[in-house]
Short mmCIF file of C-alpha atoms and ligand atoms in Angstrom, two decimals:
data_model
loop_
_atom_site.label_atom_id
_atom_site.label_comp_id
_atom_site.label_asym_id
_atom_site.label_seq_id
_atom_site.Cartn_x
_atom_site.Cartn_y
_atom_site.Cartn_z
CA MET A 1 -11.88 18.33 -13.53
CA SER A 2 -10.97 19.69 -10.15
CA ALA A 3 -8.42 17.98 -7.98
CA TYR A 4 -8.40 17.61 -4.21
CA ASN A 5 -4.91 18.52 -3.07
CA LEU A 6 -2.96 17.42 -0.03
CA THR A 7 0.65 17.96 0.99
CA VAL A 8 2.95 15.48 2.66
CA ASP A 9 4.81 17.82 4.94
CA LEU A 10 8.45 16.70 5.11
CA GLY A 11 10.39 19.95 4.98
CA ASP A 12 12.42 20.28 1.81
CA ARG A 13 11.16 16.85 0.69
CA SER A 14 7.49 17.82 0.97
CA TYR A 15 5.32 16.82 -1.97
CA PRO A 16 1.80 17.18 -3.26
CA ILE A 17 -0.89 14.54 -3.69
CA ALA A 18 -3.54 15.42 -6.27
CA ILE A 19 -6.70 13.31 -6.27
CA GLY A 20 -9.36 13.57 -8.97
CA SER A 21 -11.10 12.25 -12.02
CA GLY A 22 -9.24 12.58 -15.34
CA MET A 23 -5.89 13.30 -13.70
CA LEU A 24 -3.87 11.16 -16.14
CA SER A 25 -4.44 13.61 -18.94
CA ALA A 26 -5.26 16.73 -16.97
CA GLY A 27 -3.31 19.87 -16.28
CA SER A 28 0.41 20.05 -15.83
CA TYR A 29 0.70 17.91 -12.69
CA LEU A 30 2.94 15.32 -14.33
CA ALA A 31 5.07 17.66 -16.40
CA ASP A 32 5.60 19.92 -13.38
CA ALA A 33 6.80 16.99 -11.28
CA LEU A 34 9.64 15.99 -13.60
CA ALA A 35 13.21 16.75 -12.55
CA GLY A 36 14.66 17.11 -16.04
CA SER A 37 14.14 16.30 -19.69
CA GLN A 38 14.39 12.51 -19.45
CA CYS A 39 11.83 10.17 -17.99
CA LEU A 40 11.39 6.42 -17.63
CA VAL A 41 7.84 5.24 -17.12
CA VAL A 42 7.83 1.97 -15.18
CA SER A 43 4.61 0.04 -15.59
CA ASN A 44 3.57 -3.55 -16.17
CA VAL A 45 2.19 -5.39 -19.17
CA THR A 46 -1.41 -4.94 -17.97
CA VAL A 47 -1.44 -1.31 -16.91
CA ALA A 48 0.78 0.01 -19.71
CA GLN A 49 -1.73 -1.34 -22.27
CA LEU A 50 -4.55 0.43 -20.50
CA TYR A 51 -3.06 3.80 -19.57
CA PHE A 52 0.37 4.58 -21.02
CA GLN A 53 -0.96 6.27 -24.18
CA GLU A 54 -3.28 8.44 -22.10
CA LEU A 55 -0.51 9.43 -19.72
CA LYS A 56 2.28 10.06 -22.23
CA PRO A 57 1.19 13.51 -23.56
CA SER A 58 0.93 14.79 -19.96
CA LEU A 59 4.68 14.34 -19.57
CA GLY A 60 5.25 17.23 -21.96
CA ASP A 61 8.19 17.76 -24.24
CA VAL A 62 10.66 15.31 -22.71
CA THR A 63 12.34 12.07 -23.75
CA VAL A 64 10.07 9.25 -22.63
CA ASP A 65 11.04 5.60 -22.32
CA LEU A 66 8.71 2.84 -21.10
CA ILE A 67 9.58 -0.41 -19.37
CA GLU A 68 6.78 -2.96 -19.03
CA LEU A 69 7.40 -5.33 -16.15
CA PRO A 70 5.77 -8.74 -15.90
CA ASP A 71 2.58 -8.55 -13.83
CA GLY A 72 2.25 -9.81 -10.27
CA GLU A 73 3.56 -9.91 -6.73
CA ALA A 74 5.83 -12.83 -7.69
CA HIS A 75 7.86 -10.32 -9.76
CA LYS A 76 8.44 -7.94 -6.88
CA THR A 77 12.06 -9.05 -6.76
CA VAL A 78 15.62 -7.81 -6.89
CA SER A 79 15.94 -9.16 -10.44
CA THR A 80 13.03 -6.99 -11.60
CA VAL A 81 14.75 -3.97 -10.05
CA GLN A 82 17.91 -5.05 -11.89
CA SER A 83 16.00 -4.95 -15.19
CA ILE A 84 14.96 -1.32 -14.51
CA LEU A 85 18.52 -0.36 -13.57
CA ASP A 86 19.80 -2.05 -16.75
CA ARG A 87 17.40 0.03 -18.82
CA LEU A 88 18.52 3.25 -17.12
CA VAL A 89 22.17 2.43 -17.78
CA GLU A 90 21.48 1.39 -21.39
CA SER A 91 19.69 4.67 -22.05
CA LYS A 92 22.49 6.61 -20.34
CA ALA A 93 20.02 8.20 -17.98
CA GLY A 94 21.52 11.06 -16.01
CA ARG A 95 20.98 12.19 -12.44
CA ASP A 96 18.05 14.33 -13.52
CA VAL A 97 16.05 11.39 -14.90
CA THR A 98 12.59 10.95 -13.40
CA ILE A 99 11.06 7.52 -12.88
CA VAL A 100 7.29 7.54 -13.20
CA ALA A 101 5.58 4.57 -11.56
CA LEU A 102 2.33 3.82 -13.41
CA GLY A 103 0.53 0.92 -11.77
CA GLY A 104 -0.41 -0.71 -8.51
CA GLY A 105 1.60 -1.18 -5.35
CA VAL A 106 3.97 -3.71 -6.91
CA VAL A 107 5.01 -1.34 -9.70
CA GLY A 108 5.23 1.58 -7.24
CA ASP A 109 7.37 -0.32 -4.72
CA VAL A 110 9.72 -1.74 -7.37
CA ALA A 111 10.04 1.49 -9.39
CA GLY A 112 10.55 3.52 -6.22
CA PHE A 113 13.32 1.18 -5.08
CA ALA A 114 15.04 1.42 -8.47
CA ALA A 115 14.80 5.22 -8.18
CA ALA A 116 16.32 5.06 -4.68
CA CYS A 117 19.24 2.96 -5.97
CA TYR A 118 20.10 4.52 -9.33
CA MET A 119 22.97 6.98 -8.87
CA ARG A 120 22.16 6.89 -5.14
CA GLY A 121 18.72 8.33 -5.72
CA VAL A 122 16.83 9.97 -8.56
CA ALA A 123 13.42 11.60 -8.73
CA PHE A 124 10.27 9.55 -8.93
CA VAL A 125 6.59 10.19 -9.30
CA GLN A 126 3.77 7.90 -8.27
CA VAL A 127 0.76 7.46 -10.53
CA PRO A 128 -1.14 4.73 -8.65
CA THR A 129 -3.85 2.80 -10.51
CA THR A 130 -5.22 0.39 -7.89
CA LEU A 131 -7.35 1.32 -4.91
CA LEU A 132 -4.70 -0.10 -2.60
CA ALA A 133 -1.97 1.99 -4.17
CA GLN A 134 -4.15 5.13 -4.18
CA VAL A 135 -4.95 4.91 -0.49
CA ASP A 136 -1.69 3.52 0.81
CA SER A 137 1.40 2.40 -1.07
CA SER A 138 1.93 5.47 -3.28
CA VAL A 139 2.16 7.76 -0.25
CA GLY A 140 4.94 7.77 2.31
CA GLY A 141 8.07 6.68 0.47
CA LYS A 142 8.35 3.03 1.44
CA THR A 143 9.89 1.22 -1.52
CA GLY A 144 11.30 -2.26 -1.91
CA VAL A 145 10.98 -5.87 -2.93
CA ASN A 146 10.32 -9.26 -1.40
CA HIS A 147 12.87 -11.92 -0.52
CA PRO A 148 11.90 -15.61 -0.57
CA GLY A 149 12.46 -15.48 3.20
CA GLY A 150 10.20 -12.52 3.86
CA LYS A 151 7.95 -9.80 2.53
CA ASN A 152 9.43 -6.35 1.73
CA LEU A 153 12.70 -7.31 3.40
CA ILE A 154 14.83 -5.37 0.94
CA GLY A 155 14.08 -1.73 0.42
CA ALA A 156 14.62 1.93 1.13
CA PHE A 157 12.73 5.01 2.17
CA HIS A 158 12.59 7.22 -0.89
CA GLN A 159 9.84 9.82 -1.12
CA PRO A 160 8.22 10.61 -4.46
CA ARG A 161 8.18 14.18 -5.81
CA SER A 162 4.48 13.98 -6.45
CA VAL A 163 1.55 11.55 -6.24
CA ILE A 164 -1.07 11.88 -8.96
CA ILE A 165 -4.24 9.87 -8.32
CA ASP A 166 -6.69 9.45 -11.18
CA THR A 167 -9.76 7.83 -9.65
CA ASP A 168 -11.06 6.94 -13.16
CA THR A 169 -8.41 4.23 -13.46
CA LEU A 170 -10.30 2.19 -10.87
CA SER A 171 -13.02 1.48 -13.44
CA THR A 172 -10.87 -1.24 -15.05
CA LEU A 173 -9.79 -2.91 -11.81
CA SER A 174 -11.12 -6.42 -11.14
CA ASP A 175 -13.57 -6.85 -8.28
CA ARG A 176 -11.09 -8.96 -6.36
CA GLU A 177 -8.35 -6.32 -6.57
CA PHE A 178 -10.83 -3.58 -5.75
CA ARG A 179 -11.95 -5.38 -2.58
CA ALA A 180 -8.32 -5.95 -1.61
CA GLY A 181 -7.85 -2.16 -1.64
CA LEU A 182 -10.80 -1.76 0.69
CA ALA A 183 -8.87 -3.68 3.35
CA GLU A 184 -6.39 -0.82 3.69
CA VAL A 185 -9.27 1.69 3.75
CA ILE A 186 -10.91 -0.22 6.60
CA LYS A 187 -7.53 -0.28 8.36
CA TYR A 188 -7.49 3.53 8.63
CA GLY A 189 -10.89 3.55 10.28
CA ALA A 190 -9.91 0.75 12.66
CA ILE A 191 -6.70 2.39 13.88
CA ALA A 192 -7.50 6.09 13.72
CA ASP A 193 -11.03 7.23 12.99
CA THR A 194 -14.24 5.60 14.22
CA GLU A 195 -16.33 8.24 12.45
CA PHE A 196 -14.78 7.09 9.17
CA LEU A 197 -15.40 3.47 10.20
CA GLY A 198 -19.08 4.33 10.68
CA TRP A 199 -19.13 6.05 7.28
CA LEU A 200 -17.64 2.89 5.73
CA GLU A 201 -20.32 0.74 7.38
CA GLU A 202 -23.02 2.97 5.92
CA ASN A 203 -21.44 3.26 2.49
CA MET A 204 -19.88 -0.16 1.85
CA ALA A 205 -22.51 -1.17 -0.74
CA THR A 206 -22.10 2.17 -2.54
CA LEU A 207 -18.33 1.78 -2.51
CA LEU A 208 -18.58 -1.75 -3.90
CA ASN A 209 -20.64 -0.26 -6.75
CA ARG A 210 -17.68 2.10 -7.29
CA ASP A 211 -19.78 5.20 -6.88
CA PRO A 212 -17.33 7.99 -7.88
CA GLU A 213 -18.27 10.33 -5.04
CA ALA A 214 -18.06 7.67 -2.36
CA LEU A 215 -14.76 6.48 -3.79
CA ALA A 216 -13.26 9.97 -3.86
CA CYS A 217 -14.36 10.45 -0.26
CA ALA A 218 -12.78 7.15 0.90
CA ILE A 219 -9.52 7.87 -0.96
CA ARG A 220 -9.31 11.42 0.40
CA ARG A 221 -9.88 10.41 4.03
CA SER A 222 -7.44 7.48 3.76
CA CYS A 223 -4.74 9.72 2.29
CA GLU A 224 -5.37 12.39 4.94
CA ILE A 225 -4.83 9.89 7.73
CA LYS A 226 -1.71 8.45 6.11
CA VAL A 227 -0.27 11.90 5.35
CA ASP A 228 -0.59 12.96 9.00
CA VAL A 229 1.14 9.82 10.24
CA VAL A 230 3.98 10.00 7.70
CA ALA A 231 4.62 13.69 8.41
CA GLU A 232 4.96 12.88 12.10
CA ASP A 233 7.05 9.72 11.77
CA GLU A 234 8.55 9.29 8.31
CA ARG A 235 10.99 6.50 9.24
CA GLU A 236 8.67 4.47 11.46
CA ALA A 237 10.38 5.24 14.74
CA GLY A 238 6.99 5.10 16.45
CA LYS A 239 3.53 6.04 15.25
CA ARG A 240 3.93 4.90 11.65
CA ALA A 241 4.07 1.29 12.83
CA LEU A 242 0.34 1.62 13.55
CA LEU A 243 -0.24 1.64 9.79
CA ASN A 244 0.90 -1.97 9.91
CA PHE A 245 -2.23 -3.07 11.76
CA GLY A 246 -2.94 -6.60 10.49
CA HIS A 247 0.28 -6.65 8.47
CA THR A 248 2.41 -8.86 10.74
CA PHE A 249 -0.17 -11.60 10.23
CA GLY A 250 -0.83 -10.54 6.65
CA HIS A 251 2.80 -10.71 5.57
CA ALA A 252 3.13 -14.13 7.23
CA ILE A 253 0.08 -15.33 5.27
CA GLU A 254 1.48 -14.00 1.98
CA ASN A 255 4.86 -15.58 2.62
CA THR A 256 3.44 -18.92 3.77
CA VAL A 257 0.89 -19.49 1.01
CA GLY A 258 3.26 -18.07 -1.66
CA TYR A 259 3.43 -14.50 -2.95
CA GLY A 260 0.50 -13.71 -5.20
CA GLU A 261 -1.74 -16.56 -3.96
CA TRP A 262 -3.50 -14.35 -1.45
CA LEU A 263 -3.61 -10.70 -2.49
CA HIS A 264 -1.89 -8.33 -0.09
CA GLY A 265 -5.20 -6.70 0.85
CA GLU A 266 -6.85 -10.08 1.45
CA ALA A 267 -4.02 -11.11 3.76
CA VAL A 268 -4.26 -7.77 5.59
CA ALA A 269 -8.03 -8.21 6.01
CA ALA A 270 -7.66 -11.60 7.69
CA GLY A 271 -4.62 -10.23 9.54
CA MET A 272 -6.60 -7.31 11.00
CA LEU A 273 -9.16 -9.72 12.39
CA MET A 274 -6.39 -11.89 13.84
CA ALA A 275 -4.94 -8.78 15.51
CA ALA A 276 -8.42 -7.86 16.75
CA ALA A 277 -8.79 -11.40 18.13
CA MET A 278 -5.59 -10.88 20.13
CA SER A 279 -6.70 -7.46 21.36
CA ASP A 280 -8.38 -6.91 24.68
CA ILE A 281 -11.46 -5.22 23.22
CA GLU A 282 -15.19 -5.77 23.63
CA ASP A 283 -16.71 -8.58 21.58
CA ALA A 284 -19.14 -6.12 20.01
CA GLU A 285 -16.24 -4.02 18.68
CA ARG A 286 -14.47 -7.10 17.32
CA GLN A 287 -17.70 -8.23 15.68
CA ARG A 288 -18.13 -4.78 14.11
CA LEU A 289 -14.79 -5.16 12.38
CA VAL A 290 -15.57 -8.74 11.28
CA SER A 291 -18.88 -7.56 9.78
CA LEU A 292 -17.23 -4.72 7.88
CA VAL A 293 -14.51 -6.99 6.47
CA GLU A 294 -17.20 -9.51 5.51
CA ALA A 295 -19.34 -6.80 3.89
CA ALA A 296 -16.32 -5.82 1.78
CA GLY A 297 -16.15 -9.43 0.55
CA LEU A 298 -12.79 -10.03 2.16
CA PRO A 299 -11.54 -13.12 4.03
CA VAL A 300 -12.32 -13.20 7.74
CA ASP A 301 -10.14 -16.23 8.49
CA PRO A 302 -6.48 -17.10 7.95
CA PRO A 303 -5.71 -19.81 5.39
CA ALA A 304 -5.22 -23.32 6.74
CA ALA A 305 -1.46 -22.81 6.48
CA GLY A 306 -0.73 -24.06 9.98
CA ALA A 307 -0.08 -21.94 13.04
CA ALA A 308 3.54 -23.12 13.25
CA ASN A 309 4.28 -22.01 9.69
CA LEU A 310 2.69 -18.62 10.23
CA ARG A 311 4.60 -18.14 13.49
CA GLU A 312 7.86 -19.02 11.74
CA ALA A 313 7.17 -16.53 8.93
CA MET A 314 6.43 -13.79 11.47
CA LYS A 315 9.95 -14.05 12.91
CA LEU A 316 11.24 -12.04 9.96
CA ASP A 317 8.71 -9.23 10.39
CA LYS A 318 10.42 -5.84 10.31
CA LYS A 319 8.90 -4.92 13.66
CA VAL A 320 10.72 -7.78 15.44
CA GLN A 321 13.06 -6.42 18.11
CA SER A 322 15.40 -8.59 20.22
CA ASN A 323 13.67 -11.68 18.79
CA LYS A 324 10.30 -10.53 20.09
CA ILE A 325 7.49 -10.10 17.59
CA ARG A 326 5.75 -6.73 18.06
CA PHE A 327 2.08 -6.56 17.19
CA VAL A 328 -0.19 -3.65 16.45
CA LEU A 329 -3.23 -4.27 18.67
CA LEU A 330 -6.33 -2.28 19.53
CA ARG A 331 -7.22 -0.60 22.83
CA ARG A 332 -10.56 0.03 21.23
CA LEU A 333 -11.67 0.72 17.66
CA GLY A 334 -9.91 3.88 16.49
CA ASP A 335 -7.11 3.52 19.03
CA ALA A 336 -4.17 1.23 18.20
CA PHE A 337 -0.83 0.60 19.88
CA VAL A 338 2.33 -1.46 19.32
CA THR A 339 3.31 -4.07 21.88
CA ALA A 340 5.65 -7.00 22.42
CA ASP A 341 3.75 -7.87 25.58
CA TYR A 342 1.10 -10.35 24.50
CA ASP A 343 -0.42 -13.57 25.67
CA ASP A 344 1.13 -16.48 23.72
CA ALA A 345 -2.06 -18.53 23.99
CA ALA A 346 -4.00 -15.62 22.48
CA LEU A 347 -1.54 -15.61 19.58
CA ASP A 348 -2.05 -19.36 19.07
CA ARG A 349 -5.82 -18.87 19.03
CA ALA A 350 -5.53 -16.01 16.53
CA LEU A 351 -3.46 -18.17 14.17
CA GLU A 352 -6.09 -20.89 13.86
CA PRO A 353 -9.01 -20.57 11.44
CA THR A 354 -12.26 -20.19 13.41
CA GLY A 355 -14.23 -22.16 10.87
CA ALA A 356 -16.70 -19.27 10.76
P1 NAD B 401 -0.60 -4.94 -7.76
O1 NAD B 401 0.34 -3.86 -7.98
O2 NAD B 401 -0.14 -6.34 -8.01
O3 NAD B 401 -1.88 -4.67 -8.67
C1 NAD B 401 -2.94 -5.58 -8.63
C2 NAD B 401 -3.33 -6.06 -10.04
O4 NAD B 401 -4.11 -5.05 -10.65
C3 NAD B 401 -2.17 -6.32 -10.97
O5 NAD B 401 -2.47 -7.46 -11.74
C4 NAD B 401 -2.12 -5.08 -11.84
O6 NAD B 401 -1.55 -5.30 -13.09
C5 NAD B 401 -3.58 -4.75 -11.96
N1 NAD B 401 -3.91 -3.36 -12.18
C6 NAD B 401 -3.33 -2.26 -11.64
N2 NAD B 401 -4.03 -1.18 -11.95
C7 NAD B 401 -5.06 -1.57 -12.74
C8 NAD B 401 -6.13 -0.90 -13.35
N3 NAD B 401 -6.33 0.41 -13.18
N4 NAD B 401 -6.99 -1.63 -14.10
C9 NAD B 401 -6.84 -2.96 -14.23
N5 NAD B 401 -5.86 -3.66 -13.63
C10 NAD B 401 -4.98 -2.97 -12.90
O7 NAD B 401 -1.20 -4.94 -6.28
P2 NAD B 401 -1.63 -3.76 -5.29
O8 NAD B 401 -2.71 -4.33 -4.47
O9 NAD B 401 -1.85 -2.50 -6.00
O10 NAD B 401 -0.34 -3.56 -4.39
C11 NAD B 401 0.11 -4.56 -3.53
C12 NAD B 401 1.55 -4.31 -3.20
O11 NAD B 401 1.67 -3.06 -2.54
C13 NAD B 401 2.16 -5.34 -2.28
O12 NAD B 401 3.40 -5.75 -2.79
C14 NAD B 401 2.34 -4.60 -0.99
O13 NAD B 401 3.42 -5.08 -0.23
C15 NAD B 401 2.57 -3.21 -1.45
N6 NAD B 401 2.28 -2.18 -0.47
C16 NAD B 401 3.21 -1.22 -0.26
C17 NAD B 401 2.98 -0.20 0.64
C18 NAD B 401 3.98 0.90 0.80
O14 NAD B 401 3.82 1.72 1.72
N7 NAD B 401 4.97 0.99 -0.04
C19 NAD B 401 1.77 -0.16 1.35
C20 NAD B 401 0.83 -1.15 1.11
C21 NAD B 401 1.10 -2.15 0.19
N1 LIG B 402 1.75 0.73 4.62
C1 LIG B 402 2.42 1.07 5.82
C2 LIG B 402 3.27 2.29 5.73
O1 LIG B 402 3.33 2.95 4.73
O2 LIG B 402 3.90 2.62 6.69
#
């Protein structure tokens, strides 16, 4: 086992990302990342069954507690965070407790938010087990939960101490969840790296077969792009907003159809194409993105949720400023920008299914 290592460069809050096969049980990555002798592993009923026993010995000689959350986006709520906080209080966890998030983006976001809140912030480590979490949500310190009125409306920036990515865990992921992760991978190519986009076009079939080398390559490049953006703009004062390409539409879809109905990655996939439809780019470029999303087996159209409903849901997007929705659009593939200056008719067109 040899890991590919990256660093998220944030001064005294810098942290490593280790990517490799067999990482759950390998080396001292996990034990080294702990802040003290007490640790709470936050997972869910699905992932804990699959991977907790493999992970546990890697924590070393510390007190280990496990909380198994119910599975699903519908449980990404304040009350789930409350249940983690209750467990920490019950077990008299001190300031040096470490919360280890073992699971997908939901577990990571919820556990990270609990870590940000408990005693005004304790250590946490991300052990992401979905493709989406390995390429996106485990890196960068965005934590939080949904509110019935909007996606990820309640949260905090709280960076992990370490991100440990075991690519082997992807072997048990369902095809649907795997494809949802590919949406975020495609996003990086679309906003920042056309060479990577070309590589994805060439290797999509191999990726869908979960070829370990192709997967490691896609995860590495995605993390590299995210790490650079986060190091430059941790709190999303500017450039980091580009990582939300497709997300203004995507979050509106998730909120409108009901959390968990469309997977986050599926909503982002359709959302990226809606953003591309609003962008002043060549048809051939737009079509390139549609073809890649289609090849990944992801939705190319929004749900028939109604343009008015989607518009309403977008009003609570975190990028809204002075009541104006701000979109991430493309100048061309590989070059994205944020703007509140858009053609309303183009937005209307983007919100309607094309029937393609
Ligand atoms: P998820 O956490 O719901 O996981 C998807 C499903 O896969 C779940 O049923 C889970 O139990 C299961 N699962 C996880 N790992 C598995 C494995 N190895 N084998 C088998 N099953 C496994 O969904 P997700 O797609 O990982 O994450 C989506 C969430 O991430 C959304 O809430 C989204 O808002 C959030 N997100 C956050 C950020 C961020 O920067 N914090 C970025 C992108 C997305
Ligand atoms: N997923 C967007 C971000 O981390 O900023």
